[in-house]
Short mmCIF file of C-alpha atoms in Angstrom, two decimals:
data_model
loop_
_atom_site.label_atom_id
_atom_site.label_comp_id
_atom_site.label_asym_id
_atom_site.label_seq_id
_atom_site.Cartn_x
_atom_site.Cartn_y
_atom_site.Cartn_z
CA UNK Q 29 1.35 0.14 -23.61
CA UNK Q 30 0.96 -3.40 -22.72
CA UNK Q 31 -0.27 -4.87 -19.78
CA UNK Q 32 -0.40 -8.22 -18.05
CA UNK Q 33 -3.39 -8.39 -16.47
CA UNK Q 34 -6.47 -10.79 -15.05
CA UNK Q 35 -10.26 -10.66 -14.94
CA UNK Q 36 -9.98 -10.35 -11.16
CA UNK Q 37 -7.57 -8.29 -10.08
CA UNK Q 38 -8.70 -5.24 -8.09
CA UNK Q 39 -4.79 -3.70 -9.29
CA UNK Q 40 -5.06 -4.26 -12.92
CA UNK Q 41 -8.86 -3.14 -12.67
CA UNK Q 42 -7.73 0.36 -11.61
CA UNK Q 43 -4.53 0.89 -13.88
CA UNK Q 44 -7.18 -0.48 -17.13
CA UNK Q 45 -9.97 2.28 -15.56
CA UNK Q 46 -7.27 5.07 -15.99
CA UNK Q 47 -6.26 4.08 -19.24
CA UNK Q 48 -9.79 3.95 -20.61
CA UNK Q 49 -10.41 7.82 -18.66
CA UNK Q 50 -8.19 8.90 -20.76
CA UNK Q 51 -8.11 7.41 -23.26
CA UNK Q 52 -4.44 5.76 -23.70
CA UNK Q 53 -4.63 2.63 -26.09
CA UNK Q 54 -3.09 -0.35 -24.83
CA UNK Q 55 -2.90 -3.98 -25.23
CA UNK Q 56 -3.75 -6.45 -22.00
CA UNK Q 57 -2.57 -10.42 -21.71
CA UNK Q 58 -4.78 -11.70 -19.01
CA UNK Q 59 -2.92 -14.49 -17.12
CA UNK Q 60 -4.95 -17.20 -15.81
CA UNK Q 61 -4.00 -16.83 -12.00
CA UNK Q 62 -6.03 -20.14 -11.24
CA UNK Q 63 -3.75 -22.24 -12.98
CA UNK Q 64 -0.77 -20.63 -11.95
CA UNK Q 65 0.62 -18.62 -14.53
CA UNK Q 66 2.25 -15.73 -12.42
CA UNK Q 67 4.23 -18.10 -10.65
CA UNK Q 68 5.29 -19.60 -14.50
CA UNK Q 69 9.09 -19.15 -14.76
CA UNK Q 70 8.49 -16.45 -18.34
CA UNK Q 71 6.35 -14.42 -15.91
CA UNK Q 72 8.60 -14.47 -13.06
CA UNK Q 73 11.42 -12.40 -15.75
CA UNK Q 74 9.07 -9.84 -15.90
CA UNK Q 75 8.04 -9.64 -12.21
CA UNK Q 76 9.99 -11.47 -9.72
CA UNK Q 77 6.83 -11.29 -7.74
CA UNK Q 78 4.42 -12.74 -9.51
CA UNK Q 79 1.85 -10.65 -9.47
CA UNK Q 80 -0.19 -8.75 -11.30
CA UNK Q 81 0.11 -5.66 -13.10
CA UNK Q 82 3.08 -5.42 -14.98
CA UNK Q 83 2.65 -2.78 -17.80
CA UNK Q 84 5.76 -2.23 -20.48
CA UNK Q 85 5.77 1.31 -21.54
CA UNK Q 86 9.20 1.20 -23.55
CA UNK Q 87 11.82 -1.32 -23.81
CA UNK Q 88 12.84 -1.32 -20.50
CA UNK Q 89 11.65 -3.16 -17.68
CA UNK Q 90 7.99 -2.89 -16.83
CA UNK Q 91 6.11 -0.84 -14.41
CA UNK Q 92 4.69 -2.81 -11.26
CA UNK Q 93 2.64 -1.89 -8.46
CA UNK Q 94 -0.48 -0.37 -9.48
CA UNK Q 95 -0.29 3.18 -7.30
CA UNK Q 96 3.14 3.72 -9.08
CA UNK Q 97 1.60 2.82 -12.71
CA UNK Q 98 -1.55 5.44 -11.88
CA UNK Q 99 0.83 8.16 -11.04
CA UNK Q 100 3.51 7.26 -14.07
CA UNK Q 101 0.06 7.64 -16.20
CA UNK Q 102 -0.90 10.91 -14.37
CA UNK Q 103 2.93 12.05 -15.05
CA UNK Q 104 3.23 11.73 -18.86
CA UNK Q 105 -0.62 11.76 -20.00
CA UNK Q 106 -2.00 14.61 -17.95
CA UNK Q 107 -5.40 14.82 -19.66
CA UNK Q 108 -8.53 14.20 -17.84
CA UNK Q 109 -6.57 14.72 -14.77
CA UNK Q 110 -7.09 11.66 -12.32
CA UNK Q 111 -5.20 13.90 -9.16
CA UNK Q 112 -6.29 17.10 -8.11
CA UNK Q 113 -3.96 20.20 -8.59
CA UNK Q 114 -4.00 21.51 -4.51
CA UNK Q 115 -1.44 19.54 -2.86
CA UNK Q 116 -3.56 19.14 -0.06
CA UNK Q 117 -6.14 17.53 -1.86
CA UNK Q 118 -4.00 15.19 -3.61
CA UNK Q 119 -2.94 14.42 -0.49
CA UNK Q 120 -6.13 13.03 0.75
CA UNK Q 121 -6.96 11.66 -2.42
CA UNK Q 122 -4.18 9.58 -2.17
CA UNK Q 123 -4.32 8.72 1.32
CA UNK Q 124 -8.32 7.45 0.80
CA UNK Q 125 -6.53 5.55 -2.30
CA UNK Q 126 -3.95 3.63 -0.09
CA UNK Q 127 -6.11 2.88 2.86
CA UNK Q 128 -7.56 0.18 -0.17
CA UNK Q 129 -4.23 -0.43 -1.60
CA UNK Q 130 -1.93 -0.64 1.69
CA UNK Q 131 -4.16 -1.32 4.28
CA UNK Q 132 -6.77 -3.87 2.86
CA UNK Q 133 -6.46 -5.17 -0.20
CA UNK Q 134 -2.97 -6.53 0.41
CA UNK Q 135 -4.54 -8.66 3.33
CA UNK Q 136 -6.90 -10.86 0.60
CA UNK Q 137 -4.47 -11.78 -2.02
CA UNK Q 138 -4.48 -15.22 -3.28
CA UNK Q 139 -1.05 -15.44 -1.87
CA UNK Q 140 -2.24 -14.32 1.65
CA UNK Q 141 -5.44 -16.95 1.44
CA UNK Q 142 -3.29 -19.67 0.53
CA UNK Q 143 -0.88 -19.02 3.44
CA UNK Q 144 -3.28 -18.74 5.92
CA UNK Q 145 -5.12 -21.73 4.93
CA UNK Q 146 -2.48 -24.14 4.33
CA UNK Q 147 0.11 -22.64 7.56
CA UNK Q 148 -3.16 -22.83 9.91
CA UNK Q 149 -4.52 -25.61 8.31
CA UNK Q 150 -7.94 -24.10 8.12
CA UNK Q 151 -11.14 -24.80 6.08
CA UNK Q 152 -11.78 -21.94 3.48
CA UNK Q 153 -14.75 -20.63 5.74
CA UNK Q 154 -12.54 -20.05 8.40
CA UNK Q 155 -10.18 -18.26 5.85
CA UNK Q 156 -12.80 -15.79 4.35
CA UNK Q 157 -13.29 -15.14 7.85
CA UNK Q 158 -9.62 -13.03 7.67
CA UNK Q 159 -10.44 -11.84 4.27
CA UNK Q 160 -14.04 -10.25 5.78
CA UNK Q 161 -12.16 -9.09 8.44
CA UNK Q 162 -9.71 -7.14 6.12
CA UNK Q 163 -12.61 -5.99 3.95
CA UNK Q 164 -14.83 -4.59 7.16
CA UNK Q 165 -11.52 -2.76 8.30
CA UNK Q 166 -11.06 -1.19 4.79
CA UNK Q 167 -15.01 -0.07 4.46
CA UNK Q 168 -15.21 0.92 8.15
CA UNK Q 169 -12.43 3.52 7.61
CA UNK Q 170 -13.88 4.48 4.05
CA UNK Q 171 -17.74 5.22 5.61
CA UNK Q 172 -15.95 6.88 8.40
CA UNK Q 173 -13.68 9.60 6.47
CA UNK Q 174 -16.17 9.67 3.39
CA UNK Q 175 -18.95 10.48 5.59
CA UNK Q 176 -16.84 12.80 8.23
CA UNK Q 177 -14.76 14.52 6.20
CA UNK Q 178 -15.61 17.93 4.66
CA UNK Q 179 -13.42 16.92 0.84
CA UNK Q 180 -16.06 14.37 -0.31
CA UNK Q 181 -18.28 16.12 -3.06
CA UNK Q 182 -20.00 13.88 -5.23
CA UNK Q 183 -16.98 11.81 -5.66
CA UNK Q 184 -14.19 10.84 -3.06
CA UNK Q 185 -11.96 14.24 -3.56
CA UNK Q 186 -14.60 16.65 -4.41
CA UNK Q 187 -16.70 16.42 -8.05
CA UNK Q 188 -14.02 14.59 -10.23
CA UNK Q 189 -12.72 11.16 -10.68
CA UNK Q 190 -9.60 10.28 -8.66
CA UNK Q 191 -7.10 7.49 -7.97
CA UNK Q 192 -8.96 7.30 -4.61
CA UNK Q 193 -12.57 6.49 -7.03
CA UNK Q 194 -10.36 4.08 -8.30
CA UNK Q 195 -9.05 1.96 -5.52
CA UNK Q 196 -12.43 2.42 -3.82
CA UNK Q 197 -14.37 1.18 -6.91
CA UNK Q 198 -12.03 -2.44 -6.73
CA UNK Q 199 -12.78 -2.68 -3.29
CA UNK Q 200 -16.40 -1.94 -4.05
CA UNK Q 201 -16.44 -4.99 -6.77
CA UNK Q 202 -14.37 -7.66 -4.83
CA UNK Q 203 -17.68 -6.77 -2.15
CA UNK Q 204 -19.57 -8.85 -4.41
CA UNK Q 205 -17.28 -11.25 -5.71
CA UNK Q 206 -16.75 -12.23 -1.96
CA UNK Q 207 -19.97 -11.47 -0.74
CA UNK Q 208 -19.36 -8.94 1.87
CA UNK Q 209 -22.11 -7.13 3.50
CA UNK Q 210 -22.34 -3.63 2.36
CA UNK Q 211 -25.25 -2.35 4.12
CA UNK Q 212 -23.12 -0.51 6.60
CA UNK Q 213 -21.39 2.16 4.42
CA UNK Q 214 -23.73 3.74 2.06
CA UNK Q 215 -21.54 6.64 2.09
CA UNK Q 216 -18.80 4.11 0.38
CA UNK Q 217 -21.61 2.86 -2.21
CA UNK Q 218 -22.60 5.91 -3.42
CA UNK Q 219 -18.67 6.91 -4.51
CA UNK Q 220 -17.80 4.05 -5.84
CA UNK Q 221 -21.10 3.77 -7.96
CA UNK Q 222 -20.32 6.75 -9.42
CA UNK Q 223 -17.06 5.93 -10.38
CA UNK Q 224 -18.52 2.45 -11.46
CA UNK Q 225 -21.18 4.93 -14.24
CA UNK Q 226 -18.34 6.15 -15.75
CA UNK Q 227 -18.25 4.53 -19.28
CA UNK Q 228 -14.19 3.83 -19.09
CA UNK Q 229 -14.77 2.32 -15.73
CA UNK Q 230 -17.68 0.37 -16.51
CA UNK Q 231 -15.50 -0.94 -19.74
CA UNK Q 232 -12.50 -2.00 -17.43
CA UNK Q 233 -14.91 -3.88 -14.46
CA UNK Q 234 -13.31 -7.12 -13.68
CA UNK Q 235 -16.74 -8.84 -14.91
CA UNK Q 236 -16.34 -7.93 -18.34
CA UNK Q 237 -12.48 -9.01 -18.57
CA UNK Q 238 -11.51 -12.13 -21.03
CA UNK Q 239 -11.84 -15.38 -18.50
CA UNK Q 240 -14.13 -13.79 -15.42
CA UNK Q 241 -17.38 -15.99 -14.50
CA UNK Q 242 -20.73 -15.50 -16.76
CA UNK Q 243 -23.31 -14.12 -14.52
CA UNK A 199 3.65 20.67 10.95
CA UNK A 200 2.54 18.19 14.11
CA UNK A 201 2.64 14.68 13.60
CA UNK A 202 1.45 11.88 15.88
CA UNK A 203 3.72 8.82 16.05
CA UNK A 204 5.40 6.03 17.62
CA UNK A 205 8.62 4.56 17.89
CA UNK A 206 7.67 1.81 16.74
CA UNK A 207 6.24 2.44 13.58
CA UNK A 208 7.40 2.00 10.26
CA UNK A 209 5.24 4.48 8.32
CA UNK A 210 6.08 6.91 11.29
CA UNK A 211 9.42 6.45 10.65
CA UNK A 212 9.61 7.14 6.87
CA UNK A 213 7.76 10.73 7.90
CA UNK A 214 10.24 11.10 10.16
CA UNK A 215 12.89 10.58 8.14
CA UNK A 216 11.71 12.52 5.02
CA UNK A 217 11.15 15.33 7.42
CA UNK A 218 14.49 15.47 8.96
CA UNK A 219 16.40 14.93 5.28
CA UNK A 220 14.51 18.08 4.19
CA UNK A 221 14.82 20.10 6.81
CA UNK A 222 11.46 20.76 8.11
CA UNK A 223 10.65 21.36 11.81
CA UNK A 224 7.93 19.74 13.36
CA UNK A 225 6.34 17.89 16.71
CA UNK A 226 5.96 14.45 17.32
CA UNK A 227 3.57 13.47 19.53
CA UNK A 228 4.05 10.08 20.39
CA UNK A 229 0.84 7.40 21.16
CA UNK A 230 1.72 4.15 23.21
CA UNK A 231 0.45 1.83 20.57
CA UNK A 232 1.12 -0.98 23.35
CA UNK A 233 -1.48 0.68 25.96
CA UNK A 234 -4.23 1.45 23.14
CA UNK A 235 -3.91 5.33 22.58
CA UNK A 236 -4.14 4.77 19.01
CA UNK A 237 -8.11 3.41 20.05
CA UNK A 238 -8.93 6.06 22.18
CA UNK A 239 -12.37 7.94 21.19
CA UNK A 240 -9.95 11.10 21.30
CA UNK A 241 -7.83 10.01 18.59
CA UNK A 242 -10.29 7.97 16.33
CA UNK A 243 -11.51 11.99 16.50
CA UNK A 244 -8.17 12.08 14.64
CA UNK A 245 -8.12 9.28 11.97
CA UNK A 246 -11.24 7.45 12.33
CA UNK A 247 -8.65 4.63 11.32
CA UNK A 248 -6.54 4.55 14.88
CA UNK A 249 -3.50 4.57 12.80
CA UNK A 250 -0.05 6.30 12.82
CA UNK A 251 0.97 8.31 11.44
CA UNK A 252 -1.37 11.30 11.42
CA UNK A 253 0.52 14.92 10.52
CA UNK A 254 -1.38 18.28 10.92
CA UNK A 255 -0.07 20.67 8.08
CA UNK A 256 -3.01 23.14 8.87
CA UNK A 257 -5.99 23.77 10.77
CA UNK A 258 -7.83 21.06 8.11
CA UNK A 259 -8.03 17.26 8.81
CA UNK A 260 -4.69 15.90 9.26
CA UNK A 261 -2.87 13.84 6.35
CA UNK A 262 -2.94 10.03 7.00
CA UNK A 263 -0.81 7.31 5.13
CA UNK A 264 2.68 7.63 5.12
CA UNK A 265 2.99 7.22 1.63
CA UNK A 266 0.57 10.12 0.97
CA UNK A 267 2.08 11.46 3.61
CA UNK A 268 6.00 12.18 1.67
CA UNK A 269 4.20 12.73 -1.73
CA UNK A 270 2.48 15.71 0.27
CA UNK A 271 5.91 16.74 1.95
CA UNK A 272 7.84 16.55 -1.95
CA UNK A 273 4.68 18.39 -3.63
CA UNK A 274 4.97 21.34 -0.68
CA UNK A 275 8.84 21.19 0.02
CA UNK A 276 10.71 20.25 -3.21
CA UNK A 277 14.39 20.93 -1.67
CA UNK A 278 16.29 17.87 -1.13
CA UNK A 279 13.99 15.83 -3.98
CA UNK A 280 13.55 12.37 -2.13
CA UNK A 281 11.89 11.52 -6.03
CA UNK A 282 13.35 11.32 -9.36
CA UNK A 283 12.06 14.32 -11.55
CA UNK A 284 12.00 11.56 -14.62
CA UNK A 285 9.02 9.54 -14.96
CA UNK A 286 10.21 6.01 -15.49
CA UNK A 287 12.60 6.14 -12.87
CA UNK A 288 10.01 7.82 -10.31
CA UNK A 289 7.48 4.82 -11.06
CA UNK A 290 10.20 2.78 -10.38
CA UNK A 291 11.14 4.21 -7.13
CA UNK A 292 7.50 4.61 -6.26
CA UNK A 293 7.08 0.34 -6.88
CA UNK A 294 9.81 -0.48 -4.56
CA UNK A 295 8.63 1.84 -2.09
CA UNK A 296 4.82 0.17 -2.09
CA UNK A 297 6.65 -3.75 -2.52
CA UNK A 298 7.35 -3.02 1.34
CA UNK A 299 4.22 -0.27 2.21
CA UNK A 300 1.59 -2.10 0.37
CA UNK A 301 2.31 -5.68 0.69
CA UNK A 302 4.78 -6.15 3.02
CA UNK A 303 3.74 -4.03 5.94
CA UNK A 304 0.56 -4.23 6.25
CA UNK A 305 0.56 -7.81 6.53
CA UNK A 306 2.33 -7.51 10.24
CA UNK A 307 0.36 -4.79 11.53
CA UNK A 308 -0.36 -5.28 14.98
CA UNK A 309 -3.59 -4.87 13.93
CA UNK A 310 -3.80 -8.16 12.24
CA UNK A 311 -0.78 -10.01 14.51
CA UNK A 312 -3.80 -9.26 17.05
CA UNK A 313 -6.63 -10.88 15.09
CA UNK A 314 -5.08 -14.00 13.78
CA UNK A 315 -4.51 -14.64 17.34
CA UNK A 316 -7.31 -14.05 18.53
CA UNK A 317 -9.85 -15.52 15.62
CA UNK A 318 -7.75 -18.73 15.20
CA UNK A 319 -6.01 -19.03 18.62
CA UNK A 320 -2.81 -19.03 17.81
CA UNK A 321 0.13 -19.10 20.35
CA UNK A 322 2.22 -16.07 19.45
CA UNK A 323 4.96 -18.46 18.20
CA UNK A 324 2.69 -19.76 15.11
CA UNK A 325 1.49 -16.23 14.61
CA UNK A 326 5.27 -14.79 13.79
CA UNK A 327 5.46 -17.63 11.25
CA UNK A 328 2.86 -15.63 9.67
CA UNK A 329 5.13 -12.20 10.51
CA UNK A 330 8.22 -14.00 9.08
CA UNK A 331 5.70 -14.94 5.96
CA UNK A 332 5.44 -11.65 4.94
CA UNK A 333 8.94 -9.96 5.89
CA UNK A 334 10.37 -13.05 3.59
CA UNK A 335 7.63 -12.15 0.56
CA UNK A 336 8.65 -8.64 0.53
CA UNK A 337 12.34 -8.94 0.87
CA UNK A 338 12.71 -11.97 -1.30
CA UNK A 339 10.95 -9.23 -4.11
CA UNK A 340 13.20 -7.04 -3.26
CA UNK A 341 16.52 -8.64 -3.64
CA UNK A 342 15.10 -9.60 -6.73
CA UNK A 343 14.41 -6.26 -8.17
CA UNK A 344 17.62 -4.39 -6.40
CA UNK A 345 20.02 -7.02 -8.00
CA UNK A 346 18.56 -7.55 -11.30
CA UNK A 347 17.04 -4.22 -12.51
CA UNK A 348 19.67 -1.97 -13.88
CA UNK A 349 17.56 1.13 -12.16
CA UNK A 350 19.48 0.24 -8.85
CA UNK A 351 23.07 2.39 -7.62
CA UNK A 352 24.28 3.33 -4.37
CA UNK A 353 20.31 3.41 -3.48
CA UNK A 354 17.39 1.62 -4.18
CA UNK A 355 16.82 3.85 -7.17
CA UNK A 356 20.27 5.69 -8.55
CA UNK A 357 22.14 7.52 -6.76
CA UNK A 358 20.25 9.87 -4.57
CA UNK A 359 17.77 8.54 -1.29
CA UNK A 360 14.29 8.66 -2.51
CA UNK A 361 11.00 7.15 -0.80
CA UNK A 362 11.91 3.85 -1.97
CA UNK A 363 14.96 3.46 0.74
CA UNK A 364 12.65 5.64 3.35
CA UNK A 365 10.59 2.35 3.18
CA UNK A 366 13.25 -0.32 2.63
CA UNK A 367 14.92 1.09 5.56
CA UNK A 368 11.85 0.53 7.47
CA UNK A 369 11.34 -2.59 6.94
CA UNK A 370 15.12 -3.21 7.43
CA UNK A 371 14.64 -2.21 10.95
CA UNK A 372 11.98 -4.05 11.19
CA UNK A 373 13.60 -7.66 10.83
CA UNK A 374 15.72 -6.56 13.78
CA UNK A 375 13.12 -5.76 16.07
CA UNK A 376 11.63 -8.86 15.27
CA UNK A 377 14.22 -11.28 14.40
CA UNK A 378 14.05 -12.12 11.10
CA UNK A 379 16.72 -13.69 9.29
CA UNK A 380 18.51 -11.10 6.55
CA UNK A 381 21.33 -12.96 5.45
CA UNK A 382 19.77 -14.30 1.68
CA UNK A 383 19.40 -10.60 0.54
CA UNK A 384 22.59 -8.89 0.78
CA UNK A 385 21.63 -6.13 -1.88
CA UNK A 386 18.68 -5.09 0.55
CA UNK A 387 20.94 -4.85 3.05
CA UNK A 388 23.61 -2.33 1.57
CA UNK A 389 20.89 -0.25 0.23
CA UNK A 390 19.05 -0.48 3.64
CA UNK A 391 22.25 0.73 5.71
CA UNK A 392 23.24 3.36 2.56
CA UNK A 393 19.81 4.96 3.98
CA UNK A 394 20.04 4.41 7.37
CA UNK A 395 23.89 5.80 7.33
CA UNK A 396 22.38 9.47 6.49
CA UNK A 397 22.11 11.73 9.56
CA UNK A 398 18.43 12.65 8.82
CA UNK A 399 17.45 9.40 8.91
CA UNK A 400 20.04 8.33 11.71
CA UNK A 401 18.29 10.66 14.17
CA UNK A 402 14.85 9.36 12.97
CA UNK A 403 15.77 5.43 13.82
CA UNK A 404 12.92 3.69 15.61
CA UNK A 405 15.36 2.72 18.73
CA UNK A 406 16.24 6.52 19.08
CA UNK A 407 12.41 7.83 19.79
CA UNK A 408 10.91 8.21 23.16
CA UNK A 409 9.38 4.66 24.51
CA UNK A 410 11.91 2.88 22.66
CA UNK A 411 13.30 -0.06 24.88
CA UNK A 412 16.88 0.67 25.79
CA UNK A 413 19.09 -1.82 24.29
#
């Protein structure tokens, strides 16, 4: 597989965790989204929108949209399962996957930032107030079900890695890229630092990607 | 199975329609978004997120996200496949579907059409520039990928409905309701009304439910 990727991306974090699980080799470009190159015309022929991950897994076009890639993975390489079997289960490992994937992450995209800073004309504090705002809504929900629900076992859906680990664990990092306050879910730190111990995950973290900040 | 809703809704909606192209009976409850049921200490008892839709398939926690939602319904119900059984062409028809349920929709919840109002105090005019913002990023993507990616037929992925039209349809409706211009992306239009022309998802139209505003 190949995969067009970038240090920061909470989508290509998750689709390069899953391939490491399980250990799929694969090759990653990391695009350099500061300067542009997702908008770059050669980019835009393999995704006409610009974004970030597009992974070719045969000759054809490539696969986008990183819930789609993890189950494509989970449908042809069904080692180290990263679903659980019981529909029901999968169910609300999935749903706990997309409340980070549909309902917040979508909301602090570069492209969303931008917008709102150069539509409204305001200041970037005044931006990452929105972008707080989506994160809060995002961990709020997370602490709530994690906490409430009786599925959670020592990882989201019960004792084994998941696509909902996954999502929560890019959430978890872009908390300290942005500097959100995490003291209110502890429920939501202790799943996604167990997802974060797991060697393949701690391999794929956005920190150690080609081009992210040295701490 | 007993699923709260609203007319309104677009992840309602795709339920709703998967529901009725399969064949399964069920109750809709619907919430009056408008009057604040969905915040309502009784139903945050129900998704801690005050979001529709939320379906009861047992006496468990209900299922929450819609996308979650028809992955549970194909997983438990397989007649009338709304998914490809081939890989490729199911991660294809899976990235269309989250083009408009992960970063289309969410961006015009009412949800954040609320807070960008309120935290910037903006006149609901400049807000719907924001609305139109992300309608126009997810159906500009679209058109792109419908017209140029040889996956496409008589729907958004071959020949046979599948959650990618559930959601394109939804978002289809959605430019009506809030008046946004369709006429640069024809393709997403005749694969919009190719879905919306089936009976199943006929009867589950928006404008048909209960609180609806008669036209």
């Amino acid at each position: 597989m190949k995969m067009y990727g970038n240090w920061r991306s909470a989508a290509a974090f998750r689709v390069r965790a899953a391939l490491n699980l399980k250990g799929i080799p694969y090759e990653e470009i990391f695009l350099d989204l500061d300067a542009g190159d997702q908008h770059k015309p050669e980019f835009r022929k393999i995704n006409p929108q610009g974004a970030v991950p597009a992974v070719f897994v045969d000759d054809g076009p490539p696969l986008m949209q990183s819930l789609a890639i993890l189950d494509y993975i989970e449908d042809t390489h069904p080692q180290t399962p990263l679903l659980p079997a019981d529909p029901r289960a999968r169910a609300r490992a999935r749903s706990l996957a997309q409340v980070v994937a549909c309902d917040t992450h979508p909301l602090y995209t570069p492209r969303v930032r931008n917008r709102l800073m150069e539509a409204y004309e305001l200041p970037r504090e005044r931006m990452l107030e929105f972008l707080r705002f989506a994160f809060e809504g995002g961990l709020k929900t997370l602490e709530a079900r994690l906490s409430g629900e009786p599925g959670t076992g020592r990882f989201a859906q019960g004792d084994a890695v998941s696509h909902a680990d996954l999502c929560i664990a890019s959430l978890w990092v872009g908390t300290g890229i942005f500097g959100v306050d995490t003291a209110p879910y502890p429920t939501v730190k202790r799943v996604a630092e167990a997802c974060l111990a797991l060697d393949g995950v701690a391999r794929a973290h956005p920190l150690k990607q080609p081009g992210a900040p040295t701490q």
